[in-house]
Amino acid sequence: MSAHAAFSTGPWTADTAEPRVPASRVGGGPSGSPDSSLPLILCDEERVLATAGGAALLEALPPEAAARADAASGGVVVSLQCSSPPASFLEVAIGKLHCRRFLALARCKLYWMSPAWGASPQEVPVETQLLLFELKDGSGYGLLAPLIDKDSFRASLRPPGSGRHRRRGGPPGSLLLRLESGDESVRANSFEGVLYAAASSDPFELLDRGVTAAARLSGSAQPRWEKETPASLDVFGWCSWDAMYTGVNPRGLEEGLRHLAAGGTPARLLVIDDGWQHMDVDPQYKADADSSVLRGWAVKGPQRLAEEIGQKLAVGRLLADGDLQTVEPLRVMELLNRRASSAARQIDEAMLLDTLLRGRILTPSHPHAVRRPQPPSPSLSCPSRSGLAGARAAVLQAYDMLADLKRRAELLVAGWLKNVLEDTSSDSYRLRAFAAAAVGPLRQAILRFYAQASSHSYRLLSIKANGKFESIDTGDEAPLNSSTDNFGQVVRELKKRCNLQYVYCWHAMMGYWSGIMPGAPGVARYEPRLMYPRPSPGTLEVDPSMQWVHPAVNGVSIAKDPRLLHSDLHAYLAECGMDGVKVDVQSTITMFGYHEGGYAAMGAKWHRSLEDSTARHLPGNHQINSMCCAIEDIYNMTHSNICRVGEDFYPALPASHTAHIANAAFNSLMTAAIAFPDWDMFHSDHGSSHLHAAARAVSGGLVYVSDRVGEHDFSLLRRLVLPDGSVLRCRQPGRPTADCLFVDVSRDCQSVLKIWNLNSVTGLVGLFNVQGSTWAVRRRNYHTHDQHPPTLAAEVHPRDVPYLPAAERYAVWSDKLTELRILEGRDDFWRLSVRGGGGHDLITISPVLQSLGYKPGSSGRSSGGHGTAAAGVAVAPIGLVNMMNAGGAVLAAELAEPEANGGHANGSEPAGPELRILLRGAGRFLLYASRPPAAVLLDGQPAGGVEWEERSGALFFAVPWREPEPGEGAGGRRTVVVRF
């Protein structure tokens, strides 16, 4: 590789901050080159959709189908002209799939996707939203993407024989294409675009091209690389959810932010999650809400609390396992209370939680806690009392005994029902019976559970903040149904005190989980209508709990015109100093389109309202989309550029952690064309924290945590976060490498998940052993199928990073082994072991630059121990090895030949080659050098800690932290000159 061509197309300067490979590849543009595209044709006689080279994608297309070229993308669009009467729901046998292996991205819930693999059409899952596959002749890859036709009909792919209603015939083995509007009044038998097909020799080029084409044909989403990149992506964040749940309050926020700053990892992004809004439950459930364990757990005795949480958790596992956002806080509280109870034998009960949880929650011993008398523990024997006091005590004791018996009975019934319903087909009579009971005789009991155990049955009383945000010093004392006009003062004071750059607020697409309160004066202008959802048949196949979770039993009160609600809410937040929003439960809105044009029409209407409002009121494109992985959501992300790509981080659900990584990585294959990924926050002080941190480092998306106040692993966080609160983010969305696309990395007991990304100069490959656990569709939950997954071997090649510049040799660094190796060409490899149960490694790959006269295998050392100009040199910057994404520190690099240097400053030696690096951050910098340097200069001065290892060629030097100058950019800019 020539010295200048490797990373630069023009002169290098110290002001350079742009990537050193083409911006379309590193800075966020589409992957690959249009030259890799394989044109498609439809052979009318054979009804075969194939490449021009003859490789079939689909054969036996029905006579109703026609294909037209999509000139803008090089793919084809399949249309349908059916002879049957117009209908709101129909299924068509669209053709027989030809492939070696496929990857399907299919809905596993209303709002989330998960990957599935196979080789035959029968293995294609229901609700498939994207199908990527290897062509049978090995010439490349094919892609099928179901479309949304004219904002009316959503399409999805299904396996042969899985249809139910109005199925049109076809040859055996044909994939089914389901079309549904969701509104009986919206009927059709002619469809302009139901399926997009394309092919390419490059899978990543194909995915970017295909998904952007599908979005253009289906909705309003623009490609990721054409939209503004939110600046919040490049800073470290803290989210309040797991830290405080709905008890979020200004005093707790400030305390949490100060803890992070004191540890050297200041958060510059704050996400104020659920719990800040002015809201209440329906009047008949106010008494249940007053005893909510989500807020009340902090002021009750541990034993009493443990009983209540245990009861709610048992009921929750039955009623809401499909609604993990409800169940997970209960799991966490149960674990915390177990820990508290185990210590109660040695520590006074009144001080227990305060001592152990260190301010995480308010306890009876906390100076700001509300003190409540503790009832006596139920017992068959009672100390003797006389008179009225003794009678009252006896009555109370009897009441407690009855309540305890009731709790025990509920636990037994809930446990029995869960065993009966678990791992049951979604259309079984048992589930159908339970669903009917949930909206009938069990409805009130379920709504009481939601009022007591979560915030999902609450509705907005106004768009204002609740009374907890009256002042910067307010705690969790004020009720949620109080309001304040001082939210803006609190936000501005938080920004000032904690040096925040961005503050986001959470809200639901409909305002809140259950919408807005009918009859409340503060929301009357939005004309709310109480509606009950009608999930699609496919949704109920994969997630039957949609028949009994909170929208089904409580209804959602929906604004007549979303534009008025969104505009008012975002204008209020902007006035209060908010920079952005995290918008949740986006896919939920589609279930209410049955009188509004259907699923797709309702989704398009609300998404366009949301996108227009945030663009108008919150400049900088500061919007995180969440619970948004249906095509009605993805294909309508017009301006927004951050998308949650998988389920939440569930700290108390061990089976979820490795599956979380796998799902996020594979789902990013689809969403990466539309938005940067958000793999969700995580906890730094957690058994899986290192696994999640490594995954966030290679994800190319947000890096933020939801640590409880004072519970942090700063040694880990400092590997992600620079002292100024910025992060070393990769430039692309992280995606599985090509050799992982068609293997089941969670279940095959032999494959390691490899995720690739690009920095400005280097490539990054993350290795993750995620075998053993997965999302189990039939169980409708995460499930561990192998308690002891094996250690596996993975081969890392430079070619794993598709658009890394070509070179004769590559320097490769293992973060886990702290070892440097040289690989010869793109096909050479390093074989590494990755332990089971979440083992991981991060591999930085840097193309080696070679000066004129360099000969591989020779150190170029003279008898005096120093290199000479004639010997030449080979170099490759790795980056700051104290950081997980070491190469993210390198912004630019070039190797200048001797004639360009003009001689060394002292004139005592002939000029040799000179490596020039622009970097950011601080720590221990590593580069590969084939011979020792004559000098290493940092900002023109000799660098400290210079060490060169002859065996490996590793050259280290120290980069002390320096506060960035105004306008210099996050992490500072440092220039390094290495002379040889």
PDB file of C-alpha atoms in Angstrom, residues 851-949:
ATOM      1  CA  SER A 851       7.367   3.244   2.916  1.00  0.00           C
ATOM      2  CA  LEU A 852       9.524   2.912  -0.189  1.00  0.00           C
ATOM      3  CA  GLY A 853      12.347   0.461   0.300  1.00  0.00           C
ATOM      4  CA  TYR A 854      10.577  -1.554   2.998  1.00  0.00           C
ATOM      5  CA  LYS A 855      11.038  -5.321   2.780  1.00  0.00           C
ATOM      6  CA  PRO A 856       8.807  -7.514   4.967  1.00  0.00           C
ATOM      7  CA  GLY A 857      10.699  -9.754   7.346  1.00  0.00           C
ATOM      8  CA  SER A 858      13.528  -7.277   7.951  1.00  0.00           C
ATOM      9  CA  SER A 859      13.602  -4.998  10.943  1.00  0.00           C
ATOM     10  CA  GLY A 860      15.754  -2.495   9.086  1.00  0.00           C
ATOM     11  CA  ARG A 861      18.031  -2.034  12.086  1.00  0.00           C
ATOM     12  CA  SER A 862      21.584  -0.746  11.615  1.00  0.00           C
ATOM     13  CA  SER A 863      24.581  -1.750  13.736  1.00  0.00           C
ATOM     14  CA  GLY A 864      23.944   1.343  15.833  1.00  0.00           C
ATOM     15  CA  GLY A 865      20.431   0.139  16.686  1.00  0.00           C
ATOM     16  CA  HIS A 866      18.512   2.837  14.736  1.00  0.00           C
ATOM     17  CA  GLY A 867      16.673   2.499  11.482  1.00  0.00           C
ATOM     18  CA  THR A 868      17.947   4.182   8.365  1.00  0.00           C
ATOM     19  CA  ALA A 869      16.062   5.875   5.571  1.00  0.00           C
ATOM     20  CA  ALA A 870      17.178   3.262   3.077  1.00  0.00           C
ATOM     21  CA  ALA A 871      15.747   0.412   5.133  1.00  0.00           C
ATOM     22  CA  GLY A 872      12.181   1.700   4.950  1.00  0.00           C
ATOM     23  CA  VAL A 873       9.494   1.103   7.536  1.00  0.00           C
ATOM     24  CA  ALA A 874       6.040  -0.461   7.939  1.00  0.00           C
ATOM     25  CA  VAL A 875       3.577   1.102  10.381  1.00  0.00           C
ATOM     26  CA  ALA A 876      -0.078   0.794  11.411  1.00  0.00           C
ATOM     27  CA  PRO A 877      -1.858   2.832  14.110  1.00  0.00           C
ATOM     28  CA  ILE A 878      -4.023   0.767  16.471  1.00  0.00           C
ATOM     29  CA  GLY A 879      -5.202   3.453  18.893  1.00  0.00           C
ATOM     30  CA  LEU A 880      -5.743   3.887  22.616  1.00  0.00           C
ATOM     31  CA  VAL A 881      -5.656   0.368  24.008  1.00  0.00           C
ATOM     32  CA  ASN A 882      -7.125   1.466  27.339  1.00  0.00           C
ATOM     33  CA  MET A 883     -10.372   2.063  25.426  1.00  0.00           C
ATOM     34  CA  MET A 884     -12.590  -0.731  24.139  1.00  0.00           C
ATOM     35  CA  ASN A 885     -12.806   0.818  20.686  1.00  0.00           C
ATOM     36  CA  ALA A 886      -9.087   1.572  20.549  1.00  0.00           C
ATOM     37  CA  GLY A 887      -9.135   2.595  16.883  1.00  0.00           C
ATOM     38  CA  GLY A 888     -11.856   5.173  17.484  1.00  0.00           C
ATOM     39  CA  ALA A 889      -9.116   7.446  18.835  1.00  0.00           C
ATOM     40  CA  VAL A 890      -7.380   7.644  15.435  1.00  0.00           C
ATOM     41  CA  LEU A 891      -8.904  10.350  13.261  1.00  0.00           C
ATOM     42  CA  ALA A 892      -6.309  10.383  10.499  1.00  0.00           C
ATOM     43  CA  ALA A 893      -2.938   8.853   9.642  1.00  0.00           C
ATOM     44  CA  GLU A 894      -0.439   8.998   6.809  1.00  0.00           C
ATOM     45  CA  LEU A 895       3.115   7.882   6.191  1.00  0.00           C
ATOM     46  CA  ALA A 896       5.238  10.545   4.519  1.00  0.00           C
ATOM     47  CA  GLU A 897       8.320   9.632   2.492  1.00  0.00           C
ATOM     48  CA  PRO A 898      11.750  11.171   3.347  1.00  0.00           C
ATOM     49  CA  GLU A 899      11.706  13.713   0.531  1.00  0.00           C
ATOM     50  CA  ALA A 900       8.528  15.235   1.965  1.00  0.00           C
ATOM     51  CA  ASN A 901      10.043  15.779   5.409  1.00  0.00           C
ATOM     52  CA  GLY A 902      12.809  18.277   4.674  1.00  0.00           C
ATOM     53  CA  GLY A 903      15.242  16.678   7.142  1.00  0.00           C
ATOM     54  CA  HIS A 904      15.131  16.416  10.923  1.00  0.00           C
ATOM     55  CA  ALA A 905      15.256  19.599  12.920  1.00  0.00           C
ATOM     56  CA  ASN A 906      18.835  19.159  14.199  1.00  0.00           C
ATOM     57  CA  GLY A 907      20.140  18.290  10.743  1.00  0.00           C
ATOM     58  CA  SER A 908      22.420  15.590  12.221  1.00  0.00           C
ATOM     59  CA  GLU A 909      20.717  12.670  10.462  1.00  0.00           C
ATOM     60  CA  PRO A 910      19.228  12.121   7.050  1.00  0.00           C
ATOM     61  CA  ALA A 911      15.447  12.363   7.061  1.00  0.00           C
ATOM     62  CA  GLY A 912      13.559   9.079   7.257  1.00  0.00           C
ATOM     63  CA  PRO A 913       9.910   8.185   6.836  1.00  0.00           C
ATOM     64  CA  GLU A 914       7.506   9.971   9.147  1.00  0.00           C
ATOM     65  CA  LEU A 915       4.139   8.730  10.430  1.00  0.00           C
ATOM     66  CA  ARG A 916       1.682  11.519  11.194  1.00  0.00           C
ATOM     67  CA  ILE A 917      -1.365  10.797  13.315  1.00  0.00           C
ATOM     68  CA  LEU A 918      -4.296  12.918  14.382  1.00  0.00           C
ATOM     69  CA  LEU A 919      -5.939  11.473  17.485  1.00  0.00           C
ATOM     70  CA  ARG A 920      -8.326  12.235  20.321  1.00  0.00           C
ATOM     71  CA  GLY A 921      -8.619  10.996  23.877  1.00  0.00           C
ATOM     72  CA  ALA A 922      -6.060   9.936  26.445  1.00  0.00           C
ATOM     73  CA  GLY A 923      -4.289   6.816  27.626  1.00  0.00           C
ATOM     74  CA  ARG A 924      -1.804   4.341  26.219  1.00  0.00           C
ATOM     75  CA  PHE A 925      -1.442   4.568  22.456  1.00  0.00           C
ATOM     76  CA  LEU A 926      -0.329   1.590  20.381  1.00  0.00           C
ATOM     77  CA  LEU A 927       0.927   1.382  16.833  1.00  0.00           C
ATOM     78  CA  TYR A 928       2.742  -1.299  14.912  1.00  0.00           C
ATOM     79  CA  ALA A 929       6.242  -0.298  13.755  1.00  0.00           C
ATOM     80  CA  SER A 930       8.625  -2.603  11.942  1.00  0.00           C
ATOM     81  CA  ARG A 931      11.604  -0.852  13.566  1.00  0.00           C
ATOM     82  CA  PRO A 932      12.141   1.455  16.527  1.00  0.00           C
ATOM     83  CA  PRO A 933      11.448   5.155  16.064  1.00  0.00           C
ATOM     84  CA  ALA A 934      14.027   7.905  16.123  1.00  0.00           C
ATOM     85  CA  ALA A 935      11.525  10.130  17.923  1.00  0.00           C
ATOM     86  CA  VAL A 936       7.893  10.260  18.975  1.00  0.00           C
ATOM     87  CA  LEU A 937       6.478  13.777  19.239  1.00  0.00           C
ATOM     88  CA  LEU A 938       3.116  14.595  20.820  1.00  0.00           C
ATOM     89  CA  ASP A 939       1.962  18.112  19.908  1.00  0.00           C
ATOM     90  CA  GLY A 940       5.580  18.888  18.978  1.00  0.00           C
ATOM     91  CA  GLN A 941       7.085  17.668  22.278  1.00  0.00           C
ATOM     92  CA  PRO A 942       8.748  14.316  23.073  1.00  0.00           C
ATOM     93  CA  ALA A 943       6.096  11.814  24.140  1.00  0.00           C
ATOM     94  CA  GLY A 944       6.420   9.967  27.434  1.00  0.00           C
ATOM     95  CA  GLY A 945       6.309   6.248  28.077  1.00  0.00           C
ATOM     96  CA  VAL A 946       7.756   5.279  24.697  1.00  0.00           C
ATOM     97  CA  GLU A 947       8.356   1.516  24.428  1.00  0.00           C
ATOM     98  CA  TRP A 948       9.064  -0.635  21.373  1.00  0.00           C
ATOM     99  CA  GLU A 949       8.864  -4.436  21.428  1.00  0.00           C
TER     100      GLU A 949
END
